[in-house]
PDB file of C-alpha atoms (C1' of nucleotides) in Angstrom:
ATOM      1  CA  MET A  15       5.685   4.635  19.550  1.00 30.00           C
ATOM      2  CA  ALA A  16       5.230   8.251  20.483  1.00 32.00           C
ATOM      3  CA  THR A  17       2.070   8.509  18.446  1.00 31.00           C
ATOM      4  CA  ASP A  18      -0.461   6.418  20.243  1.00 30.00           C
ATOM      5  CA  LEU A  19      -3.102   5.514  17.752  1.00 26.00           C
ATOM      6  CA  ARG A  20      -5.478   4.414  20.442  1.00 29.00           C
ATOM      7  CA  MET A  21      -5.767   7.980  21.628  1.00 28.00           C
ATOM      8  CA  ALA A  22      -7.357   9.005  18.378  1.00 28.00           C
ATOM      9  CA  ILE A  23     -10.737   7.729  19.439  1.00 25.00           C
ATOM     10  CA  GLU A  24     -12.219  11.159  19.842  1.00 26.00           C
ATOM     11  CA  VAL A  25     -10.794  12.273  16.553  1.00 28.00           C
ATOM     12  CA  THR A  26     -12.997   9.954  14.608  1.00 28.00           C
ATOM     13  CA  GLU A  27     -11.708  10.311  11.090  1.00 29.00           C
ATOM     14  CA  GLU A  28      -8.172  11.501  10.719  1.00 31.00           C
ATOM     15  CA  ALA A  29      -7.509  13.957   7.992  1.00 31.00           C
ATOM     16  CA  CYS A  30      -4.786  11.963   6.301  1.00 38.00           C
ATOM     17  CA  SER A  31      -5.735   9.214   3.943  1.00 43.00           C
ATOM     18  CA  PRO A  32      -5.832   5.862   5.717  1.00 50.00           C
ATOM     19  CA  SER A  33      -5.412   3.867   2.554  1.00 63.00           C
ATOM     20  CA  LEU A  34      -1.762   3.427   1.824  1.00 61.00           C
ATOM     21  CA  LEU A  35      -2.171   2.311  -1.710  1.00 61.00           C
ATOM     22  CA  GLU A  36      -3.574   5.670  -2.754  1.00 64.00           C
ATOM     23  CA  ALA A  37      -0.780   8.054  -1.896  1.00 67.00           C
ATOM     24  CA  PRO A  38       2.997   7.718  -2.256  1.00 78.00           C
ATOM     25  CA  LEU A  39       3.272   6.820   1.435  1.00 84.00           C
ATOM     26  CA  GLY A  40       6.150   8.555   3.197  1.00 84.00           C
ATOM     27  CA  PRO A  41       8.839   6.769   5.160  1.00 86.00           C
ATOM     28  CA  ASP A  42       7.395   7.693   8.565  1.00 87.00           C
ATOM     29  CA  ARG A  43       3.958   6.283   7.939  1.00 90.00           C
ATOM     30  CA  ALA A  44       5.532   3.281   6.221  1.00 93.00           C
ATOM     31  CA  ASP A  45       7.482   2.565   9.393  1.00 94.00           C
ATOM     32  CA  GLU A  46       4.398   2.831  11.553  1.00 93.00           C
ATOM     33  CA  LEU A  47       2.421   0.522   9.303  1.00 95.00           C
ATOM     34  CA  ALA A  48       5.250  -1.971   8.970  1.00 96.00           C
ATOM     35  CA  ARG A  49       5.296  -2.334  12.739  1.00 96.00           C
ATOM     36  CA  GLY A  50       1.610  -3.158  12.645  1.00 96.00           C
ATOM     37  CA  PHE A  51       1.949  -5.745   9.913  1.00 97.00           C
ATOM     38  CA  GLN A  52       5.004  -7.199  11.592  1.00 97.00           C
ATOM     39  CA  ALA A  53       2.810  -8.060  14.545  1.00 97.00           C
ATOM     40  CA  LEU A  54       0.635 -10.004  12.115  1.00 97.00           C
ATOM     41  CA  ALA A  55       3.601 -11.700  10.456  1.00 97.00           C
ATOM     42  CA  ASP A  56       3.671 -14.741  12.707  1.00 97.00           C
ATOM     43  CA  PRO A  57       1.343 -17.753  12.625  1.00 97.00           C
ATOM     44  CA  VAL A  58       1.184 -18.055  16.399  1.00 97.00           C
ATOM     45  CA  ARG A  59       0.107 -14.431  16.762  1.00 97.00           C
ATOM     46  CA  LEU A  60      -2.479 -14.790  14.017  1.00 97.00           C
ATOM     47  CA  ARG A  61      -3.919 -17.781  15.809  1.00 96.00           C
ATOM     48  CA  ILE A  62      -4.005 -15.802  19.048  1.00 96.00           C
ATOM     49  CA  LEU A  63      -6.020 -13.085  17.350  1.00 96.00           C
ATOM     50  CA  SER A  64      -8.268 -15.714  15.854  1.00 95.00           C
ATOM     51  CA  ILE A  65      -8.914 -17.348  19.213  1.00 95.00           C
ATOM     52  CA  LEU A  66      -9.631 -14.009  20.856  1.00 95.00           C
ATOM     53  CA  ALA A  67     -12.011 -13.053  18.072  1.00 93.00           C
ATOM     54  CA  ALA A  68     -13.849 -16.348  18.353  1.00 91.00           C
ATOM     55  CA  ALA A  69     -13.986 -16.355  22.142  1.00 88.00           C
ATOM     56  CA  ALA A  70     -17.522 -16.275  23.473  1.00 85.00           C
ATOM     57  CA  THR A  71     -16.666 -13.768  26.179  1.00 89.00           C
ATOM     58  CA  GLY A  72     -14.460 -11.809  23.818  1.00 86.00           C
ATOM     59  CA  ALA A  73     -11.394 -12.489  25.928  1.00 93.00           C
ATOM     60  CA  ALA A  74      -9.077 -15.285  27.002  1.00 94.00           C
ATOM     61  CA  CYS A  75      -6.369 -15.768  29.591  1.00 94.00           C
ATOM     62  CA  VAL A  76      -2.852 -16.989  28.851  1.00 96.00           C
ATOM     63  CA  CYS A  77      -3.463 -20.428  30.302  1.00 94.00           C
ATOM     64  CA  ASP A  78      -6.252 -20.964  27.789  1.00 93.00           C
ATOM     65  CA  LEU A  79      -3.899 -20.191  24.894  1.00 95.00           C
ATOM     66  CA  VAL A  80      -0.885 -22.315  25.802  1.00 95.00           C
ATOM     67  CA  GLY A  81      -2.598 -25.609  25.055  1.00 93.00           C
ATOM     68  CA  PRO A  82      -4.180 -24.852  21.675  1.00 94.00           C
ATOM     69  CA  LEU A  83      -1.096 -23.015  20.435  1.00 95.00           C
ATOM     70  CA  GLY A  84       1.348 -25.740  21.414  1.00 94.00           C
ATOM     71  CA  ARG A  85       3.893 -23.237  22.665  1.00 96.00           C
ATOM     72  CA  SER A  86       5.418 -22.699  26.083  1.00 96.00           C
ATOM     73  CA  GLN A  87       3.899 -20.178  28.450  1.00 96.00           C
ATOM     74  CA  PRO A  88       6.843 -17.745  28.134  1.00 97.00           C
ATOM     75  CA  THR A  89       6.557 -17.891  24.369  1.00 97.00           C
ATOM     76  CA  VAL A  90       2.838 -17.153  24.473  1.00 98.00           C
ATOM     77  CA  SER A  91       3.430 -14.256  26.847  1.00 97.00           C
ATOM     78  CA  HIS A  92       6.100 -12.964  24.521  1.00 97.00           C
ATOM     79  CA  HIS A  93       3.728 -12.991  21.571  1.00 98.00           C
ATOM     80  CA  LEU A  94       0.992 -11.340  23.615  1.00 98.00           C
ATOM     81  CA  LYS A  95       3.400  -8.565  24.505  1.00 97.00           C
ATOM     82  CA  THR A  96       4.231  -8.104  20.846  1.00 97.00           C
ATOM     83  CA  LEU A  97       0.544  -7.873  20.010  1.00 98.00           C
ATOM     84  CA  ALA A  98      -0.089  -5.495  22.905  1.00 97.00           C
ATOM     85  CA  ASP A  99       2.786  -3.240  21.868  1.00 96.00           C
ATOM     86  CA  ALA A 100       1.244  -3.100  18.407  1.00 96.00           C
ATOM     87  CA  GLY A 101      -2.090  -2.130  19.946  1.00 96.00           C
ATOM     88  CA  LEU A 102      -3.836  -5.223  18.627  1.00 97.00           C
ATOM     89  CA  VAL A 103      -4.754  -6.669  22.033  1.00 97.00           C
ATOM     90  CA  HIS A 104      -5.220  -5.362  25.543  1.00 96.00           C
ATOM     91  CA  GLY A 105      -4.728  -7.257  28.774  1.00 95.00           C
ATOM     92  CA  THR A 106      -6.447  -6.605  32.090  1.00 94.00           C
ATOM     93  CA  ARG A 107      -5.725  -8.416  35.311  1.00 95.00           C
ATOM     94  CA  ARG A 108      -8.632 -10.155  37.013  1.00 92.00           C
ATOM     95  CA  GLY A 109      -7.458 -11.956  40.090  1.00 93.00           C
ATOM     96  CA  LYS A 110      -4.751 -14.410  39.204  1.00 94.00           C
ATOM     97  CA  TRP A 111      -5.581 -14.272  35.523  1.00 95.00           C
ATOM     98  CA  VAL A 112      -4.860 -11.701  32.857  1.00 96.00           C
ATOM     99  CA  TRP A 113      -7.615 -11.507  30.294  1.00 97.00           C
ATOM    100  CA  TYR A 114      -6.601 -10.495  26.820  1.00 97.00           C
ATOM    101  CA  SER A 115      -9.093  -9.043  24.384  1.00 96.00           C
ATOM    102  CA  LEU A 116      -8.890  -8.065  20.739  1.00 95.00           C
ATOM    103  CA  ASP A 117      -8.768  -4.422  19.689  1.00 95.00           C
ATOM    104  CA  ARG A 118     -10.974  -4.601  16.626  1.00 95.00           C
ATOM    105  CA  ARG A 119     -10.513  -0.935  15.884  1.00 94.00           C
ATOM    106  CA  ARG A 120      -6.770  -1.387  15.507  1.00 95.00           C
ATOM    107  CA  VAL A 121      -7.298  -4.425  13.283  1.00 95.00           C
ATOM    108  CA  ALA A 122      -9.690  -2.428  11.143  1.00 95.00           C
ATOM    109  CA  GLU A 123      -7.115   0.317  10.872  1.00 94.00           C
ATOM    110  CA  LEU A 124      -4.541  -2.054   9.415  1.00 95.00           C
ATOM    111  CA  GLN A 125      -7.200  -3.527   7.195  1.00 95.00           C
ATOM    112  CA  SER A 126      -8.123  -0.145   5.806  1.00 93.00           C
ATOM    113  CA  ALA A 127      -4.471   0.395   5.022  1.00 93.00           C
ATOM    114  CA  LEU A 128      -4.811  -2.264   2.343  1.00 93.00           C
ATOM    115  CA  GLU A 129      -7.807  -0.588   0.774  1.00 86.00           C
ATOM    116  CA  ILE A 130      -7.548  -0.251  -2.969  1.00 72.00           C
TER     117      ILE A 130
ATOM    118  CA  MET V   2     -22.203 -13.230   4.220  1.00 30.00           C
ATOM    119  CA  ALA V   3     -21.546  -9.657   3.421  1.00 32.00           C
ATOM    120  CA  THR V   4     -17.819 -10.194   3.513  1.00 32.00           C
ATOM    121  CA  ASP V   5     -17.488 -12.568   0.593  1.00 30.00           C
ATOM    122  CA  LEU V   6     -17.570 -10.066  -2.220  1.00 26.00           C
ATOM    123  CA  ARG V   7     -13.948 -10.259  -3.204  1.00 30.00           C
ATOM    124  CA  MET V   8     -13.462 -13.914  -2.463  1.00 29.00           C
ATOM    125  CA  ALA V   9     -16.356 -14.877  -4.659  1.00 28.00           C
ATOM    126  CA  ILE V  10     -14.200 -13.965  -7.613  1.00 25.00           C
ATOM    127  CA  GLU V  11     -11.408 -16.413  -6.979  1.00 28.00           C
ATOM    128  CA  VAL V  12     -12.789 -19.541  -5.412  1.00 29.00           C
ATOM    129  CA  THR V  13      -9.798 -21.794  -5.298  1.00 30.00           C
ATOM    130  CA  GLU V  14      -9.483 -25.077  -3.472  1.00 31.00           C
ATOM    131  CA  GLU V  15      -9.562 -23.317  -0.129  1.00 35.00           C
ATOM    132  CA  ALA V  16     -13.250 -22.727   0.210  1.00 33.00           C
ATOM    133  CA  CYS V  17     -13.086 -22.086   3.918  1.00 37.00           C
ATOM    134  CA  SER V  18     -14.048 -18.798   5.444  1.00 43.00           C
ATOM    135  CA  PRO V  19     -11.665 -16.114   4.247  1.00 51.00           C
ATOM    136  CA  SER V  20     -11.960 -14.016   7.349  1.00 63.00           C
ATOM    137  CA  LEU V  21      -9.500 -15.323   9.882  1.00 62.00           C
ATOM    138  CA  LEU V  22     -11.069 -13.598  12.787  1.00 62.00           C
ATOM    139  CA  GLU V  23     -14.207 -15.656  12.460  1.00 64.00           C
ATOM    140  CA  ALA V  24     -12.954 -19.218  12.803  1.00 68.00           C
ATOM    141  CA  PRO V  25     -10.262 -20.733  15.047  1.00 78.00           C
ATOM    142  CA  LEU V  26      -7.758 -20.610  12.166  1.00 84.00           C
ATOM    143  CA  GLY V  27      -5.669 -23.750  11.891  1.00 84.00           C
ATOM    144  CA  PRO V  28      -1.866 -23.811  11.832  1.00 87.00           C
ATOM    145  CA  ASP V  29      -1.608 -24.401   8.088  1.00 88.00           C
ATOM    146  CA  ARG V  30      -3.686 -21.428   7.077  1.00 91.00           C
ATOM    147  CA  ALA V  31      -1.997 -19.358   9.772  1.00 93.00           C
ATOM    148  CA  ASP V  32       1.361 -20.143   8.188  1.00 94.00           C
ATOM    149  CA  GLU V  33       0.139 -19.171   4.755  1.00 94.00           C
ATOM    150  CA  LEU V  34      -1.278 -15.894   5.992  1.00 95.00           C
ATOM    151  CA  ALA V  35       1.759 -15.086   8.100  1.00 96.00           C
ATOM    152  CA  ARG V  36       3.912 -15.353   4.975  1.00 96.00           C
ATOM    153  CA  GLY V  37       1.676 -12.802   3.292  1.00 96.00           C
ATOM    154  CA  PHE V  38       1.774 -10.360   6.175  1.00 97.00           C
ATOM    155  CA  GLN V  39       5.495 -10.849   6.538  1.00 97.00           C
ATOM    156  CA  ALA V  40       5.893  -9.459   3.055  1.00 97.00           C
ATOM    157  CA  LEU V  41       4.047  -6.382   4.258  1.00 97.00           C
ATOM    158  CA  ALA V  42       6.113  -6.101   7.440  1.00 97.00           C
ATOM    159  CA  ASP V  43       8.807  -3.877   5.980  1.00 97.00           C
ATOM    160  CA  PRO V  44       8.590  -0.137   5.295  1.00 97.00           C
ATOM    161  CA  VAL V  45      10.538  -0.370   2.059  1.00 97.00           C
ATOM    162  CA  ARG V  46       8.202  -3.019   0.682  1.00 97.00           C
ATOM    163  CA  LEU V  47       5.147  -1.043   1.736  1.00 97.00           C
ATOM    164  CA  ARG V  48       6.511   1.965  -0.106  1.00 96.00           C
ATOM    165  CA  ILE V  49       7.141  -0.190  -3.157  1.00 96.00           C
ATOM    166  CA  LEU V  50       3.524  -1.312  -3.141  1.00 96.00           C
ATOM    167  CA  SER V  51       2.446   2.277  -2.659  1.00 95.00           C
ATOM    168  CA  ILE V  52       4.505   3.487  -5.595  1.00 95.00           C
ATOM    169  CA  LEU V  53       3.211   0.712  -7.820  1.00 95.00           C
ATOM    170  CA  ALA V  54      -0.371   1.462  -6.824  1.00 93.00           C
ATOM    171  CA  ALA V  55       0.070   5.137  -7.541  1.00 91.00           C
ATOM    172  CA  ALA V  56       1.925   4.642 -10.826  1.00 89.00           C
ATOM    173  CA  ALA V  57       0.084   6.083 -13.779  1.00 86.00           C
ATOM    174  CA  THR V  58       0.862   3.112 -15.992  1.00 90.00           C
ATOM    175  CA  GLY V  59       0.255   0.694 -13.127  1.00 87.00           C
ATOM    176  CA  ALA V  60       3.828  -0.504 -13.236  1.00 93.00           C
ATOM    177  CA  ALA V  61       7.385   0.619 -12.560  1.00 95.00           C
ATOM    178  CA  CYS V  62      10.858  -0.669 -13.290  1.00 94.00           C
ATOM    179  CA  VAL V  63      13.564  -1.208 -10.686  1.00 96.00           C
ATOM    180  CA  CYS V  64      15.544   1.821 -11.736  1.00 94.00           C
ATOM    181  CA  ASP V  65      12.537   4.008 -10.989  1.00 94.00           C
ATOM    182  CA  LEU V  66      12.337   2.679  -7.442  1.00 96.00           C
ATOM    183  CA  VAL V  67      15.974   2.916  -6.361  1.00 95.00           C
ATOM    184  CA  GLY V  68      15.972   6.694  -6.144  1.00 93.00           C
ATOM    185  CA  PRO V  69      12.750   7.301  -4.210  1.00 93.00           C
ATOM    186  CA  LEU V  70      13.406   4.420  -1.822  1.00 95.00           C
ATOM    187  CA  GLY V  71      16.953   5.434  -0.996  1.00 94.00           C
ATOM    188  CA  ARG V  72      18.176   1.868  -1.133  1.00 96.00           C
ATOM    189  CA  SER V  73      20.752   0.151  -3.299  1.00 96.00           C
ATOM    190  CA  GLN V  74      19.680  -1.632  -6.458  1.00 96.00           C
ATOM    191  CA  PRO V  75      20.408  -5.111  -5.031  1.00 97.00           C
ATOM    192  CA  THR V  76      18.356  -4.296  -1.959  1.00 97.00           C
ATOM    193  CA  VAL V  77      15.416  -3.146  -4.059  1.00 98.00           C
ATOM    194  CA  SER V  78      15.642  -6.264  -6.188  1.00 97.00           C
ATOM    195  CA  HIS V  79      15.725  -8.349  -3.038  1.00 98.00           C
ATOM    196  CA  HIS V  80      12.546  -6.739  -1.742  1.00 98.00           C
ATOM    197  CA  LEU V  81      10.842  -7.140  -5.091  1.00 98.00           C
ATOM    198  CA  LYS V  82      11.656 -10.820  -5.028  1.00 97.00           C
ATOM    199  CA  THR V  83      10.156 -11.083  -1.559  1.00 97.00           C
ATOM    200  CA  LEU V  84       6.995  -9.364  -2.762  1.00 98.00           C
ATOM    201  CA  ALA V  85       6.871 -11.536  -5.866  1.00 97.00           C
ATOM    202  CA  ASP V  86       7.285 -14.723  -3.834  1.00 96.00           C
ATOM    203  CA  ALA V  87       4.355 -13.586  -1.703  1.00 96.00           C
ATOM    204  CA  GLY V  88       2.324 -13.019  -4.849  1.00 96.00           C
ATOM    205  CA  LEU V  89       1.906  -9.329  -4.212  1.00 97.00           C
ATOM    206  CA  VAL V  90       3.701  -8.153  -7.353  1.00 97.00           C
ATOM    207  CA  HIS V  91       4.535  -9.582 -10.741  1.00 97.00           C
ATOM    208  CA  GLY V  92       7.465  -8.667 -12.973  1.00 95.00           C
ATOM    209  CA  THR V  93       7.637  -8.884 -16.732  1.00 95.00           C
ATOM    210  CA  ARG V  94      10.671  -8.153 -18.836  1.00 95.00           C
ATOM    211  CA  ARG V  95      10.328  -5.501 -21.519  1.00 92.00           C
ATOM    212  CA  GLY V  96      13.625  -4.986 -23.251  1.00 93.00           C
ATOM    213  CA  LYS V  97      16.279  -4.020 -20.769  1.00 94.00           C
ATOM    214  CA  TRP V  98      13.733  -3.223 -18.095  1.00 95.00           C
ATOM    215  CA  VAL V  99      11.625  -5.387 -15.852  1.00 97.00           C
ATOM    216  CA  TRP V 100       8.261  -3.837 -15.124  1.00 97.00           C
ATOM    217  CA  TYR V 101       6.703  -4.687 -11.807  1.00 97.00           C
ATOM    218  CA  SER V 102       2.996  -4.356 -11.239  1.00 96.00           C
ATOM    219  CA  LEU V 103       0.789  -4.746  -8.194  1.00 96.00           C
ATOM    220  CA  ASP V 104      -1.438  -7.791  -7.776  1.00 96.00           C
ATOM    221  CA  ARG V 105      -4.498  -6.140  -6.297  1.00 95.00           C
ATOM    222  CA  ARG V 106      -6.338  -9.403  -5.912  1.00 94.00           C
ATOM    223  CA  ARG V 107      -3.658 -10.749  -3.621  1.00 95.00           C
ATOM    224  CA  VAL V 108      -3.692  -7.535  -1.598  1.00 95.00           C
ATOM    225  CA  ALA V 109      -7.471  -7.797  -1.318  1.00 95.00           C
ATOM    226  CA  GLU V 110      -7.106 -11.371  -0.147  1.00 94.00           C
ATOM    227  CA  LEU V 111      -4.882 -10.330   2.743  1.00 95.00           C
ATOM    228  CA  GLN V 112      -7.202  -7.450   3.469  1.00 95.00           C
ATOM    229  CA  SER V 113     -10.218  -9.708   3.671  1.00 93.00           C
ATOM    230  CA  ALA V 114      -8.314 -11.848   6.149  1.00 94.00           C
ATOM    231  CA  LEU V 115      -8.616  -8.973   8.602  1.00 93.00           C
ATOM    232  CA  GLU V 116     -12.358  -8.697   8.151  1.00 86.00           C
ATOM    233  CA  ILE V 117     -14.226  -8.549  11.422  1.00 71.00           C
TER     234      ILE V 117
ATOM    235  C1'  DG I   2      32.418  -8.489 -31.216  1.00 75.25           C
ATOM    236  C1'  DG I   3      32.608  -4.825 -27.861  1.00 75.25           C
ATOM    237  C1'  DC I   4      30.355  -1.489 -25.055  1.00 75.25           C
ATOM    238  C1'  DT I   5      26.738   0.225 -22.097  1.00 75.25           C
ATOM    239  C1'  DA I   6      22.550  -0.038 -19.324  1.00 75.25           C
ATOM    240  C1'  DC I   7      19.276  -2.686 -16.393  1.00 75.25           C
ATOM    241  C1'  DT I   8      18.473  -6.374 -13.286  1.00 75.25           C
ATOM    242  C1'  DA I   9      19.434 -10.625 -10.522  1.00 75.25           C
ATOM    243  C1'  DT I  10      22.403 -13.272  -7.635  1.00 75.25           C
ATOM    244  C1'  DC I  11      26.171 -14.042  -4.369  1.00 75.25           C
ATOM    245  C1'  DG I  12      28.758 -13.498  -0.119  1.00 75.25           C
ATOM    246  C1'  DA I  13      29.255 -11.315   4.030  1.00 75.25           C
ATOM    247  C1'  DC I  14      27.981  -8.640   7.887  1.00 75.25           C
ATOM    248  C1'  DG I  15      25.162  -7.126  11.778  1.00 75.25           C
ATOM    249  C1'  DT I  16      20.708  -7.155  13.761  1.00 75.25           C
ATOM    250  C1'  DC I  17      16.327  -8.894  14.948  1.00 75.25           C
ATOM    251  C1'  DG I  18      13.104 -12.345  16.425  1.00 75.25           C
ATOM    252  C1'  DG I  19      11.042 -17.043  17.982  1.00 75.25           C
ATOM    253  C1'  DT I  20      11.841 -20.345  21.283  1.00 75.25           C
ATOM    254  C1'  DC I  21      12.665 -22.439  25.725  1.00 75.25           C
ATOM    255  C1'  DG I  22      14.252 -23.217  30.677  1.00 75.25           C
ATOM    256  C1'  DA I  23      15.023 -20.746  34.715  1.00 75.25           C
ATOM    257  C1'  DT I  24      13.653 -17.224  37.582  1.00 75.25           C
ATOM    258  C1'  DG I  25      10.958 -13.268  39.326  1.00 75.25           C
ATOM    259  C1'  DT I  26       6.312 -11.172  40.484  1.00 75.25           C
ATOM    260  C1'  DA I  27       1.435 -11.116  41.720  1.00 75.25           C
ATOM    261  C1'  DT I  28      -2.673 -13.109  43.602  1.00 75.25           C
ATOM    262  C1'  DC I  29      -5.389 -16.291  46.176  1.00 75.25           C
ATOM    263  C1'  DG I  30      -6.351 -19.808  49.625  1.00 75.25           C
ATOM    264  C1'  DA I  31      -5.287 -22.572  53.690  1.00 75.25           C
TER     265       DA I  31
ATOM    266  C1'  DT W   1       2.824 -16.991  56.752  1.00 75.25           C
ATOM    267  C1'  DC W   2       3.264 -20.539  53.516  1.00 75.25           C
ATOM    268  C1'  DG W   3       2.307 -22.881  49.386  1.00 75.25           C
ATOM    269  C1'  DA W   4       0.185 -23.036  44.892  1.00 75.25           C
ATOM    270  C1'  DT W   5      -1.283 -20.949  40.642  1.00 75.25           C
ATOM    271  C1'  DA W   6      -0.925 -17.563  36.793  1.00 75.25           C
ATOM    272  C1'  DC W   7       1.769 -14.580  34.340  1.00 75.25           C
ATOM    273  C1'  DA W   8       5.993 -11.738  33.169  1.00 75.25           C
ATOM    274  C1'  DT W   9      10.846 -11.247  32.591  1.00 75.25           C
ATOM    275  C1'  DC W  10      15.615 -12.863  31.845  1.00 75.25           C
ATOM    276  C1'  DG W  11      19.327 -15.125  29.461  1.00 75.25           C
ATOM    277  C1'  DA W  12      20.774 -17.816  25.858  1.00 75.25           C
ATOM    278  C1'  DC W  13      20.621 -20.087  21.509  1.00 75.25           C
ATOM    279  C1'  DC W  14      19.992 -20.050  16.642  1.00 75.25           C
ATOM    280  C1'  DG W  15      17.908 -19.169  12.407  1.00 75.25           C
ATOM    281  C1'  DA W  16      15.934 -15.461   9.554  1.00 75.25           C
ATOM    282  C1'  DC W  17      16.292 -10.938   7.599  1.00 75.25           C
ATOM    283  C1'  DG W  18      17.853  -6.184   5.717  1.00 75.25           C
ATOM    284  C1'  DT W  19      21.693  -4.221   3.770  1.00 75.25           C
ATOM    285  C1'  DC W  20      25.543  -3.473   0.727  1.00 75.25           C
ATOM    286  C1'  DG W  21      29.602  -4.257  -2.572  1.00 75.25           C
ATOM    287  C1'  DA W  22      31.026  -7.297  -5.965  1.00 75.25           C
ATOM    288  C1'  DT W  23      29.766 -10.057  -9.620  1.00 75.25           C
ATOM    289  C1'  DA W  24      26.956 -12.535 -13.048  1.00 75.25           C
ATOM    290  C1'  DG W  25      23.244 -12.473 -16.436  1.00 75.25           C
ATOM    291  C1'  DT W  26      20.381 -10.158 -20.086  1.00 75.25           C
ATOM    292  C1'  DA W  27      19.211  -6.949 -23.638  1.00 75.25           C
ATOM    293  C1'  DG W  28      20.007  -3.134 -26.851  1.00 75.25           C
ATOM    294  C1'  DC W  29      23.320  -0.332 -29.608  1.00 75.25           C
ATOM    295  C1'  DC W  30      27.618   0.769 -32.254  1.00 75.25           C
TER     296       DC W  30
END
DNA sequence: GGCTACTATCGACGTCGGTCGATGTATCGA
DNA sequence: TCGATACATCGACCGACGTCGATAGTAGCC
């Protein structure tokens, strides 16, 4: 949690190897990655990411997710918090609504971790 | 169209778009994918995959994993079963040992699911 | 058969996580 | 100011999961 990966925008390509299947992968980096994949380890959260990715405006508010997901509003908010903590989505308040958008860079980072 | 390189190899009955961030992603496929990512949502299992990927012979037995992982033999076996159930590794008995190897196609399948 | 080594399974424990109803907070409009 | 809407947080329930010691199963060796 102390190492905010989003802050590494300026530092384009980190020195360490992003692909985890190349090097022995130490416990610290394994923990960090596991947290990322854990955010993906739920069907509701995967569908949230899918909806956000397919959204025309690139964002969606909570009220637009409750119906399609078939979960209560607190549950959807809970999952959005999990995704936000993992850096996969970001929410910004616009009036009464909070618009959530996908962080494609963070998704790509996890994807590159599975590079072979 | 440029993202179908790996999936073109194994065209099973699910001919839908492999990238989950393109289509709305139904509940069934979300469940299937979540099971895959759940197998990756543990640091010990990620390190197991890393060790297998880095192994010179492409495989490793349980006794070779217990030491580096710092977990008991039952715990390592438990994680290997989880990975095997998710299709990420395969084990074959050779004498007293069971050699586990990485299923790179399955890893690539999960990776392509994060394609943007 | 008896012994040893390697692996899988079992049982138990504590923790974590998904879910919901109830409640709190923020914003807008009348 | 009051009510309505949108979202977050809380508390509780309950099943799932990581972990280990103990035990069972499997294979080679004497």
